[in-house]
Coordinates of C-alpha atoms and ligand atoms in Angstrom, one line a residue:
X828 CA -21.3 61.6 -32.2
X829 CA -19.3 61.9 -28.8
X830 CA -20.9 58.2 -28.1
X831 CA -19.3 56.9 -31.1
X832 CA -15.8 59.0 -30.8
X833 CA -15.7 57.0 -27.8
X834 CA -16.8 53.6 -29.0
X835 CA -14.0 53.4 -31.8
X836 CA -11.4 54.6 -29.1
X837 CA -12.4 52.3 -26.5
X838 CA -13.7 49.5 -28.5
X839 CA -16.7 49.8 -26.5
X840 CA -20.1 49.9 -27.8
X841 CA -22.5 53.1 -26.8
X842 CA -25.2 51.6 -25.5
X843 CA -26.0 49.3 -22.8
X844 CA -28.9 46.7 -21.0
X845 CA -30.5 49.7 -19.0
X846 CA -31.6 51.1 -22.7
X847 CA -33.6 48.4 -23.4
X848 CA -36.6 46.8 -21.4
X849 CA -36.2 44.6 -18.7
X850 CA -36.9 41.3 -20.7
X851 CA -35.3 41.7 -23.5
X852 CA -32.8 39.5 -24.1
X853 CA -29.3 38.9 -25.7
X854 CA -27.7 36.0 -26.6
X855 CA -25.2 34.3 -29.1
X856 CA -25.9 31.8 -31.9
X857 CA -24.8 28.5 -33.1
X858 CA -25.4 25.1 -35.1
X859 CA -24.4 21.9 -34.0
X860 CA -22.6 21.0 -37.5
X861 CA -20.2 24.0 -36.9
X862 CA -19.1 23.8 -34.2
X863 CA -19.2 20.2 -32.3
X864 CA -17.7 17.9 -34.4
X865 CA -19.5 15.3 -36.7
X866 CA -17.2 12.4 -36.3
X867 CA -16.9 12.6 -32.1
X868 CA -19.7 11.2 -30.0
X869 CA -20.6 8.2 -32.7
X870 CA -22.8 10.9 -34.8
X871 CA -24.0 9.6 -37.9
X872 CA -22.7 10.7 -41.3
X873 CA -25.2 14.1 -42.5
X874 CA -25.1 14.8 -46.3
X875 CA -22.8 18.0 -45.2
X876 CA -20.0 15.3 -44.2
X877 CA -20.4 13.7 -48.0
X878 CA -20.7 17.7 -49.7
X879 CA -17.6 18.7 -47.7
X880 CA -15.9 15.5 -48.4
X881 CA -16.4 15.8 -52.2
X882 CA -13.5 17.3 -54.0
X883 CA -13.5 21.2 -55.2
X884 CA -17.7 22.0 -52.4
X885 CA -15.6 23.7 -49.6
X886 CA -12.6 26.0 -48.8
X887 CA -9.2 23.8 -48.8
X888 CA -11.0 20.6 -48.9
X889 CA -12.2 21.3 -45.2
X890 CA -14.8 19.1 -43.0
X891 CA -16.5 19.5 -40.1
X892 CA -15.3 16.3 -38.7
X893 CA -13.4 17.8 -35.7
X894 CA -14.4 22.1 -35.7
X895 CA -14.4 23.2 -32.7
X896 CA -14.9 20.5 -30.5
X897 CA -17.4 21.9 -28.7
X898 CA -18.7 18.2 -28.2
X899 CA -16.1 17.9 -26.3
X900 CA -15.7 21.5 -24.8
X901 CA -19.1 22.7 -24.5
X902 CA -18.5 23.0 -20.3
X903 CA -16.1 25.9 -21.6
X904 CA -18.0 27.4 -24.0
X905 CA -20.7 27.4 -21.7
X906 CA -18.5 29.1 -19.2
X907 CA -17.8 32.1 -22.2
X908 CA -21.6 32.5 -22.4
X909 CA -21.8 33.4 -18.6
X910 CA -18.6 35.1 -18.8
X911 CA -20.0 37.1 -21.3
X912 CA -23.0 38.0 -19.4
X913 CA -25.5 36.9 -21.8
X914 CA -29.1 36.1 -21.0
X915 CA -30.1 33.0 -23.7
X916 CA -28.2 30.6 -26.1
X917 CA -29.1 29.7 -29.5
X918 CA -28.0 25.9 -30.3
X919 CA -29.0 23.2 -32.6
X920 CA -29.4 19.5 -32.4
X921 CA -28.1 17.7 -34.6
X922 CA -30.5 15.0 -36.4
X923 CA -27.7 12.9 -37.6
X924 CA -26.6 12.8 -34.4
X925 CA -29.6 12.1 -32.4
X926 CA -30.8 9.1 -34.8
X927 CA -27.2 8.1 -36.5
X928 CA -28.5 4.8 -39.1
X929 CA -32.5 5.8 -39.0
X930 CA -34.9 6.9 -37.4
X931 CA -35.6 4.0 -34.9
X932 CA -32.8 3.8 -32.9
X933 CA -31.0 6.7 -31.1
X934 CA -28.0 7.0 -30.0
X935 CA -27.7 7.5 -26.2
X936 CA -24.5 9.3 -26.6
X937 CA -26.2 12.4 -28.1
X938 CA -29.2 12.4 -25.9
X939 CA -27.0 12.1 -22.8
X940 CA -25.0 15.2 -24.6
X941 CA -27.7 17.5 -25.1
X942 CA -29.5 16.4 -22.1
X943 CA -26.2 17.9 -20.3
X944 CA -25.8 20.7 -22.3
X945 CA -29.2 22.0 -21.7
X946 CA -28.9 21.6 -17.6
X947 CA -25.6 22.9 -17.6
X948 CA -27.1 26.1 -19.3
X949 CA -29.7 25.9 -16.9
X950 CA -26.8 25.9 -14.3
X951 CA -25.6 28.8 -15.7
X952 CA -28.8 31.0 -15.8
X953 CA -28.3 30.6 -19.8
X954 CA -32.4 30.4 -21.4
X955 CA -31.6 27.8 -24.1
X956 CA -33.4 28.3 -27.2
X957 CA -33.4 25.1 -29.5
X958 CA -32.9 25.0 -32.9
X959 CA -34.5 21.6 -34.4
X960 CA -32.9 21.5 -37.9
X961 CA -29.4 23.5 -38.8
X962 CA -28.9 21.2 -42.2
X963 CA -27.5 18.0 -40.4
X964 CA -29.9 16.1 -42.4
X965 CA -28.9 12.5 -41.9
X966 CA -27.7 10.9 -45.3
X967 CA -29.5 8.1 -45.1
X968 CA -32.5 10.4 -45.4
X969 CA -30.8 12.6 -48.5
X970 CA -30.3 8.9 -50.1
X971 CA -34.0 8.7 -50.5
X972 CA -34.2 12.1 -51.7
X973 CA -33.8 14.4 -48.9
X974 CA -35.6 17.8 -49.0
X975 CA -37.0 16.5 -52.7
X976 CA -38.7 13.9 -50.7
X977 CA -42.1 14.2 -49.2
X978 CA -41.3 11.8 -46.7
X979 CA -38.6 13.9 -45.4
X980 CA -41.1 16.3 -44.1
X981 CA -42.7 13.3 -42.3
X982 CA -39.2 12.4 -40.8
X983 CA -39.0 16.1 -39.3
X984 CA -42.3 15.8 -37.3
X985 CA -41.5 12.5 -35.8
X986 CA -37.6 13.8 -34.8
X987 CA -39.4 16.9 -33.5
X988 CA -41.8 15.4 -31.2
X989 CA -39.0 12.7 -30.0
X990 CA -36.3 15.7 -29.5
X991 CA -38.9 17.9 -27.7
X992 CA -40.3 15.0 -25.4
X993 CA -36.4 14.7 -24.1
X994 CA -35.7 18.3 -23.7
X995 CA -39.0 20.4 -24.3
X996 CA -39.8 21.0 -20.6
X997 CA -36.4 22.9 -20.2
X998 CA -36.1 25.1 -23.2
X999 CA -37.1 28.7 -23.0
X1000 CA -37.9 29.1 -27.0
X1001 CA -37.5 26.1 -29.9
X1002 CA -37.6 26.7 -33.2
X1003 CA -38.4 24.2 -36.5
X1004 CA -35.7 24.9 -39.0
X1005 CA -33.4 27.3 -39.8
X1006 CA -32.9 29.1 -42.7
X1007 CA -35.4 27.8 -44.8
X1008 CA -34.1 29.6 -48.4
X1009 CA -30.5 27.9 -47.8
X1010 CA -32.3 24.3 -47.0
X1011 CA -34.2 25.0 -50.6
X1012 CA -32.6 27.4 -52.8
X1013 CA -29.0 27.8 -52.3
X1014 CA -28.7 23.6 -51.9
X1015 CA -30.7 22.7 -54.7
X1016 CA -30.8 25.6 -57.1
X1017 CA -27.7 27.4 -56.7
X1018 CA -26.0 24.5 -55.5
X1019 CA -23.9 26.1 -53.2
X1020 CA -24.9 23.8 -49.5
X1021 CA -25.2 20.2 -49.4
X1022 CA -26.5 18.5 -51.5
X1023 CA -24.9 20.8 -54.2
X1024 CA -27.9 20.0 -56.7
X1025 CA -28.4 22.7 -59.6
X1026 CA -32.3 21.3 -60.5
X1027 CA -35.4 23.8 -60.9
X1028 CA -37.7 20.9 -59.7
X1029 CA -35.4 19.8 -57.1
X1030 CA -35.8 23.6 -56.0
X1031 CA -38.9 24.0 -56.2
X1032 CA -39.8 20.5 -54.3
X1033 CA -37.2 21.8 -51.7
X1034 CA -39.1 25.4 -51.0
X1035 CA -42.1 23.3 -50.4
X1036 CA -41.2 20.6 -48.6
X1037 CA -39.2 22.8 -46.0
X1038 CA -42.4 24.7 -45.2
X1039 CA -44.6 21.3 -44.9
X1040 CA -41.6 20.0 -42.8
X1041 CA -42.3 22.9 -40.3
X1042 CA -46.0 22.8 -40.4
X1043 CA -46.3 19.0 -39.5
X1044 CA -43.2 19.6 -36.9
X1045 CA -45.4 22.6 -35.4
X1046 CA -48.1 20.2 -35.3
X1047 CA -46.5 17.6 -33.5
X1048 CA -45.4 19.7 -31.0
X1049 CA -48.3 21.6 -30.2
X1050 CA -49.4 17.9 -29.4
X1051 CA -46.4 17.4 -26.9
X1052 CA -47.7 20.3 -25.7
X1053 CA -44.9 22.8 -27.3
X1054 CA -44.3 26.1 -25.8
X1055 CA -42.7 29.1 -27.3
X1056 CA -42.6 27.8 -30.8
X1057 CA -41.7 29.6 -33.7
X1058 CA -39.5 29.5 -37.3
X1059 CA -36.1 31.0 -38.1
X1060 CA -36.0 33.0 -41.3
X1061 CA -33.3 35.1 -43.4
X1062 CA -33.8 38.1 -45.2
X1063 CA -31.9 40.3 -46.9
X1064 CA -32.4 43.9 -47.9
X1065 CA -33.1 43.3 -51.8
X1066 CA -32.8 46.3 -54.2
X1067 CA -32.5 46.7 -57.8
X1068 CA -29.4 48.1 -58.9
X1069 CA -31.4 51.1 -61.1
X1070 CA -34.7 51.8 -61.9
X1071 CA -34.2 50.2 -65.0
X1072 CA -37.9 48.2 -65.6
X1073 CA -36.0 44.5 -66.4
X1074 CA -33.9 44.9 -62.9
X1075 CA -37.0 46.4 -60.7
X1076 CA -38.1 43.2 -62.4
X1077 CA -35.3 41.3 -61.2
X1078 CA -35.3 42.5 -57.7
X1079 CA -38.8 41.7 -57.2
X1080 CA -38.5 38.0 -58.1
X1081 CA -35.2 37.8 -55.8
X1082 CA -37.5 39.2 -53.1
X1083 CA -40.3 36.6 -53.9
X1084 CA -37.9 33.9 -53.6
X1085 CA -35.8 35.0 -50.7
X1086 CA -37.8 37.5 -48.8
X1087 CA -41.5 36.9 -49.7
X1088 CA -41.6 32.8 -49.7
X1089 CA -41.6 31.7 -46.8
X1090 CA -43.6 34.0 -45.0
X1091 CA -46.3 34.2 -47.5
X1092 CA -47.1 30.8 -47.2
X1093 CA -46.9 30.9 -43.3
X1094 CA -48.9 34.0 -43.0
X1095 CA -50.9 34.3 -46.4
X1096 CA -51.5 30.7 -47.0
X1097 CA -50.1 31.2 -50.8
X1098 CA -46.8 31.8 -52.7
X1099 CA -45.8 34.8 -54.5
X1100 CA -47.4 34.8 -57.8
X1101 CA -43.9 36.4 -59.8
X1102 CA -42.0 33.2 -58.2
X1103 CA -44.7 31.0 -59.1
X1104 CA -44.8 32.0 -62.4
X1105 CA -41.3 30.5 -62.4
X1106 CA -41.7 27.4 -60.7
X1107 CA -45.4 26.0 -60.8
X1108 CA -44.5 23.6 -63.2
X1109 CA -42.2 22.1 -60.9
X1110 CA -44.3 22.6 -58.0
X1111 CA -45.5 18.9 -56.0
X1112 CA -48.8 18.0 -57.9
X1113 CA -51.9 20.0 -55.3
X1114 CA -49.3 21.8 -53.3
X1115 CA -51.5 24.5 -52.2
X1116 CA -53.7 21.7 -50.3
X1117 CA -51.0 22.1 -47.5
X1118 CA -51.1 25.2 -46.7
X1119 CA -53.4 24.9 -43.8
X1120 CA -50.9 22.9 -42.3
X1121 CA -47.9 25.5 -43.3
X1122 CA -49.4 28.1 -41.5
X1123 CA -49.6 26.8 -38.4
X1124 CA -49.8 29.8 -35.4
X1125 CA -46.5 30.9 -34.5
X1126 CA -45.3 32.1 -31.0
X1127 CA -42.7 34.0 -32.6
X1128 CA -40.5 34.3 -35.5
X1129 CA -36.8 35.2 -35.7
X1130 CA -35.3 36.8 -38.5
X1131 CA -31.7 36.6 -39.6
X1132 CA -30.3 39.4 -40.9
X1133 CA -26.7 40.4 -42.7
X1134 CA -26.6 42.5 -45.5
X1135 CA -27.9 44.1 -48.3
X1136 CA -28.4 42.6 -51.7
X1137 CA -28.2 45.1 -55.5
X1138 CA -30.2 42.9 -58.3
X1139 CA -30.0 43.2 -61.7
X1140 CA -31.4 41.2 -64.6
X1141 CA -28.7 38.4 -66.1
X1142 CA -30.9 37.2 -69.5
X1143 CA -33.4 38.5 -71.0
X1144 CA -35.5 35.2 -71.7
X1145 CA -34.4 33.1 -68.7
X1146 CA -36.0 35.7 -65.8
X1147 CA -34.6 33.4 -62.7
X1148 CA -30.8 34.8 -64.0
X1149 CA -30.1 37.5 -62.0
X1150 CA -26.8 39.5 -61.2
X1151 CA -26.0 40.8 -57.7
X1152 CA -23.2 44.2 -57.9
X1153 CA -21.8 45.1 -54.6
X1154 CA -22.3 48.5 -54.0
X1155 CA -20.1 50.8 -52.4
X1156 CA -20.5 50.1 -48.8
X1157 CA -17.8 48.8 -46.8
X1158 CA -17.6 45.2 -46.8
X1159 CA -16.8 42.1 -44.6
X1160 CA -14.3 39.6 -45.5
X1161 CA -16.9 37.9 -47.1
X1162 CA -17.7 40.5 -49.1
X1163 CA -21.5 41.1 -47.8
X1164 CA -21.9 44.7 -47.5
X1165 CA -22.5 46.7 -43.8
X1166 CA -25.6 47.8 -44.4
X1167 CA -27.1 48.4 -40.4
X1168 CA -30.2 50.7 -41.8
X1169 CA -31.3 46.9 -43.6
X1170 CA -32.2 45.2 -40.5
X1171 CA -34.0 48.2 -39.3
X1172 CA -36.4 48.4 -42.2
X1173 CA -36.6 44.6 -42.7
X1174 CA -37.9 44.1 -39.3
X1175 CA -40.4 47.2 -39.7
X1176 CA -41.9 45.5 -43.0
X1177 CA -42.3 42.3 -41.5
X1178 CA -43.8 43.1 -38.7
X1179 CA -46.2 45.9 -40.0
X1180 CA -47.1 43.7 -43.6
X1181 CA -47.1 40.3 -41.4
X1182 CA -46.6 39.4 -38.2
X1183 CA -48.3 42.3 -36.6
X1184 CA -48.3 41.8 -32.8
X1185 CA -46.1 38.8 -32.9
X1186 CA -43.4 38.7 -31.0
X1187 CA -39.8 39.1 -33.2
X1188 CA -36.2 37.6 -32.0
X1189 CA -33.2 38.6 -34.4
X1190 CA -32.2 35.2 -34.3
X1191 CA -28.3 36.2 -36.6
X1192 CA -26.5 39.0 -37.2
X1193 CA -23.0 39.2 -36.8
X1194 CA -19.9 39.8 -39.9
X1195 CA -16.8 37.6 -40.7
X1196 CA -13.4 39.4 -41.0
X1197 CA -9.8 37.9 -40.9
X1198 CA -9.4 38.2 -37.1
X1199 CA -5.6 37.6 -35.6
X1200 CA -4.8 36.8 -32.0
X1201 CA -1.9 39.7 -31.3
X1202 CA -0.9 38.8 -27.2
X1203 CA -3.7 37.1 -26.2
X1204 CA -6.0 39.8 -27.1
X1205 CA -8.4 40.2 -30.8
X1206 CA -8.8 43.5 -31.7
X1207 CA -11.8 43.0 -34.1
X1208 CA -13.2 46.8 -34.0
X1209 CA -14.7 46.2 -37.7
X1210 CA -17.1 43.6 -35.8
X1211 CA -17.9 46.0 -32.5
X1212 CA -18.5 48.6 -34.9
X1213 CA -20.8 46.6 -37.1
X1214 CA -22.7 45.2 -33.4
X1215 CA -23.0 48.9 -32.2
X1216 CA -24.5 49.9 -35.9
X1217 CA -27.4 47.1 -35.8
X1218 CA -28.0 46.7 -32.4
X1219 CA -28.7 50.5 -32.5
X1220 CA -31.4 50.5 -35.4
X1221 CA -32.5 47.2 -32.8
X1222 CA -32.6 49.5 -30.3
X1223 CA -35.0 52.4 -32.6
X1224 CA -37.4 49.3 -33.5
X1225 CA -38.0 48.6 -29.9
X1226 CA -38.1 52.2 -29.1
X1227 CA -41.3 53.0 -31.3
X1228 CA -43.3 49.8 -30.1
X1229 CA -42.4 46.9 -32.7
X1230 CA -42.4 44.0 -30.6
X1231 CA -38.6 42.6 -30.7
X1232 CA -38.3 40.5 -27.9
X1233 CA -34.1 39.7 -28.4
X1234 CA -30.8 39.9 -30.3
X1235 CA -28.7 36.9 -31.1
X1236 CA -25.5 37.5 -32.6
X1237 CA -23.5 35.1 -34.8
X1238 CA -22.0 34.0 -33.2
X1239 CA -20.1 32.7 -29.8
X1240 CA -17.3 30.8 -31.5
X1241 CA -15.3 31.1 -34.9
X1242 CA -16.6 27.6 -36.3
X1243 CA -16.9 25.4 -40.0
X1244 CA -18.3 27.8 -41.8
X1245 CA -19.8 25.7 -44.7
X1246 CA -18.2 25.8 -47.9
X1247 CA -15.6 28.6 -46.6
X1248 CA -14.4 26.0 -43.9
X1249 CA -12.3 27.6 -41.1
X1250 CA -11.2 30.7 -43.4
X1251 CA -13.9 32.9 -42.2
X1252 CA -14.5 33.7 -38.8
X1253 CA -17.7 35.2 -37.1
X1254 CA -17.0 34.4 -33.8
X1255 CA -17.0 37.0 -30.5
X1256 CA -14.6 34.3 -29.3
X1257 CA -11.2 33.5 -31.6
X1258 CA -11.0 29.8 -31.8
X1259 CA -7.2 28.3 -33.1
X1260 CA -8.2 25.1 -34.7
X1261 CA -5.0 23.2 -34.2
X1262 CA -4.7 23.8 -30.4
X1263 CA -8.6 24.6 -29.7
X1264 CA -7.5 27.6 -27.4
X1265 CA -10.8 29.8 -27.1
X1266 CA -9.8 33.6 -26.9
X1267 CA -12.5 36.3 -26.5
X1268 CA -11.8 39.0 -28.7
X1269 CA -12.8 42.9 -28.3
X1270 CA -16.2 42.3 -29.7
X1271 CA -16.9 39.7 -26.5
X1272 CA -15.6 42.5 -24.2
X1273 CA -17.4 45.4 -25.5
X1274 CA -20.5 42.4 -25.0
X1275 CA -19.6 41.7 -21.3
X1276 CA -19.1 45.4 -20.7
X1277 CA -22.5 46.7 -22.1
X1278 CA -24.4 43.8 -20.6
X1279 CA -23.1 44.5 -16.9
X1280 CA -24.5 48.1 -17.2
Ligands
FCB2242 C1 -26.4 31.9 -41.7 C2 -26.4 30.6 -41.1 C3 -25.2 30.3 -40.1 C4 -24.0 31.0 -40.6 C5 -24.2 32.5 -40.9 C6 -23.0 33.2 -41.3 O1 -26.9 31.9 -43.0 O2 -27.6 30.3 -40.5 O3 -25.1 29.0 -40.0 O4 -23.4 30.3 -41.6 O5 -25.1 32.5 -41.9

């Protein structure tokens, strides 16, 4: 209680490094589509530059054409990271970027890019841990289908194994793709992420093909000779708003499609039969004969983690309309509700119904809130607040044995934030847009001070 008294008046958080072991480490989290800039560098056009440039997908008409810059200011941001006194960096590569018109011929601007931002973290004593795919997908790939497309998955491999043979010997962790349910469902059922489709069988193709994607891409870099591989998953904590049977109902099937998916099929070799139920007619015709290729062995899996999620039914003959009601939590300027006991007992039912002895990274977690710049200072206590809160239950998890390896937070810079643009910011750094000034706010601080100790 004293520890927290202190916190709020300080803007400190109450822990530090010393209460966690030695190699356990903390970093900060990025994509390349947020923050660099898609039209510097000659990047190629990603079917996020022709979502966000379609009238009425994203917040004020905004692109990610200039963001932060970070293409061109990465030296800086790489100097907050040290500043900061954080151990590892999550970034992403951008595959539009990398191979601009199609997959043949790269563009030796981006390689020479990332080959310098992964030395210059090196410099730094930063670990960088790669990201393969953050949702650049090039558009001459989405033309032929994107994620509906079989061939997409093929794409991913190759890109993998050509990204990893420039870079792989320097990376302390890579990962496949991120985010998985936002590549599949939000894109192409909810239509809320490029390519903004609303299609059951685009869906349905999507939460497939994503998983093949990262089993041929694990594949073709254990042949590279891949180290430290894993996946980046989201979860939510998902409960029904009563115990009323048609929203336990409800819950469960938002669970199987957000929650369950994904790891089923990389750790169970099947899907979840209530989901199925929903889309096997859509399904790709003998789906299930890749699973032994989805389920490749994992070196560890990260898990992003927000908020909570309250599920009720929305029809009673169409099952996938649901309703989420925000409960009475307080809420970030996104409206997601702080929920830090979520990430506590999401991690303890992966790892005890799944993963087992594998190690875990939280890969995101972090809140979005209005932040102003009042003399040079940001005084975002909501955000230490909501650090301290998670990193704590982080901090129990490790405690009693569950094998969590690190904490990323989301993340370094305020950046695009997809279809809310530049109106929400997540950032432990304040970013003006206009002038591109970078100014750490308290939560950076309370970082750099908990991380010296
Ligand atoms: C995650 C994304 C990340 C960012 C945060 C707020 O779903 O991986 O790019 O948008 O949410």
């Amino acid at each position: 209680m004293q520890d927290i008294q202190d916190m709020q008046k300080n803007n400190t958080f109450s822990f530090n490094r010393s209460d966690f072991p030695k190699d356990f480490i903390f970093g900060t989290a990025t994509s390349s589509y947020q923050i660099e800039g898609s039209s510097l560098g000659d990047c190629g056009r990603s079917h996020w530059d022709d979502f966000a440039e379609t009238p009425g997908n994203t917040y004020n008409q905004e692109t990610a054409a200039l963001a932060c810059q970070h293409y061109n200011h990465w030296q800086q941001d790489l100097d907050l990271l040290r500043l900061g006194g954080f151990d590892a960096y999550r970034f992403s590569v951008s595959w539009a970027r990398i191979f601009p018109n199609n997959m043949k011929q790269p563009n030796p601007k981006a390689l020479d890019f990332y080959d310098k931002l992964v030395d210059g973290m090196l410099e730094r004593g930063i670990q960088p841990f790669c990201c393969l795919h953050h949702w650049d997908l090039p558009s001459y790939l989405a033309d032929k289908g994107g994620w509906r497309n079989r061939d997409t998955a093929i794409c991913f491999a190759e890109f993998s194994s050509f990204v990893y043979r420039r870079l792989g010997d320097r990376l302390a962790g890579t990962n496949t793709v991120n985010e998985p349910w936002c590549i599949a469902w939000l894109s192409h059922f909810l239509g809320l992420h490029a390519p903004g489709l609303r299609d059951i069988r685009a869906a349905s193709r999507a939460m497939h093909y994503v998983l093949l994607a990262h089993g041929l891409a694990m594949q073709a870099l254990r042949a590279e000779s891949g180290k430290n591989l894993g996946i980046i998953l989201n979860f939510e904590k998902i409960e029904p708003i009563d115990q009323k049977p048609e929203n336990i109902e409800a819950a469960a099937l938002v669970e199987g499609i957000y929650n369950r998916w994904f790891l089923q099929a990389i750790f169970k070799k099947s899907y979840p039969s209530n989901v199925l139920e929903q889309l096997s007619r859509h399904m790709p015709e003998n789906y299930e004969l890749d699973f032994p290729i989805i389920a490749q062995k994992l070196d560890w899996l990260g898990i992003n983690y927000y908020t909570r999620a309250r599920i009720a039914s929305g029809h009673a003959q169409n099952k996938l309309i649901v309703k989420q009601e925000k409960g009475d939590l307080p809420q970030t300027s996104m409206g997601w509700e702080i929920y830090p006991q979520g990430i506590h007992y999401i991690i303890r039912w992966i790892h005890q119904n799944y993963t087992k002895n594998l190690p875990l990274y939280v890969s995101e977690n972090g809140m979005a809130w209005h932040d102003a710049v009042e003399s040079d200072a940001v005084h975002d206590h909501r955000r230490v607040r909501y650090f301290n809160d998670h990193i704590h239950e982080v901090k129990k998890l490790v405690s009693d044995g569950i094998p969590l390896k690190g904490y990323f937070c989301w993340s370094l810079l305020d950046n695009y934030e997809w279809t809310f643009g530049y109106k929400e910011r997540f950032g432990l750094v304040h970013v003006n847009f206009e002038s591109q000034k970078r100014t750490p706010k308290d939560s950076f601080l309370a970082f750099k001070k908990s991380l010296s100790t």
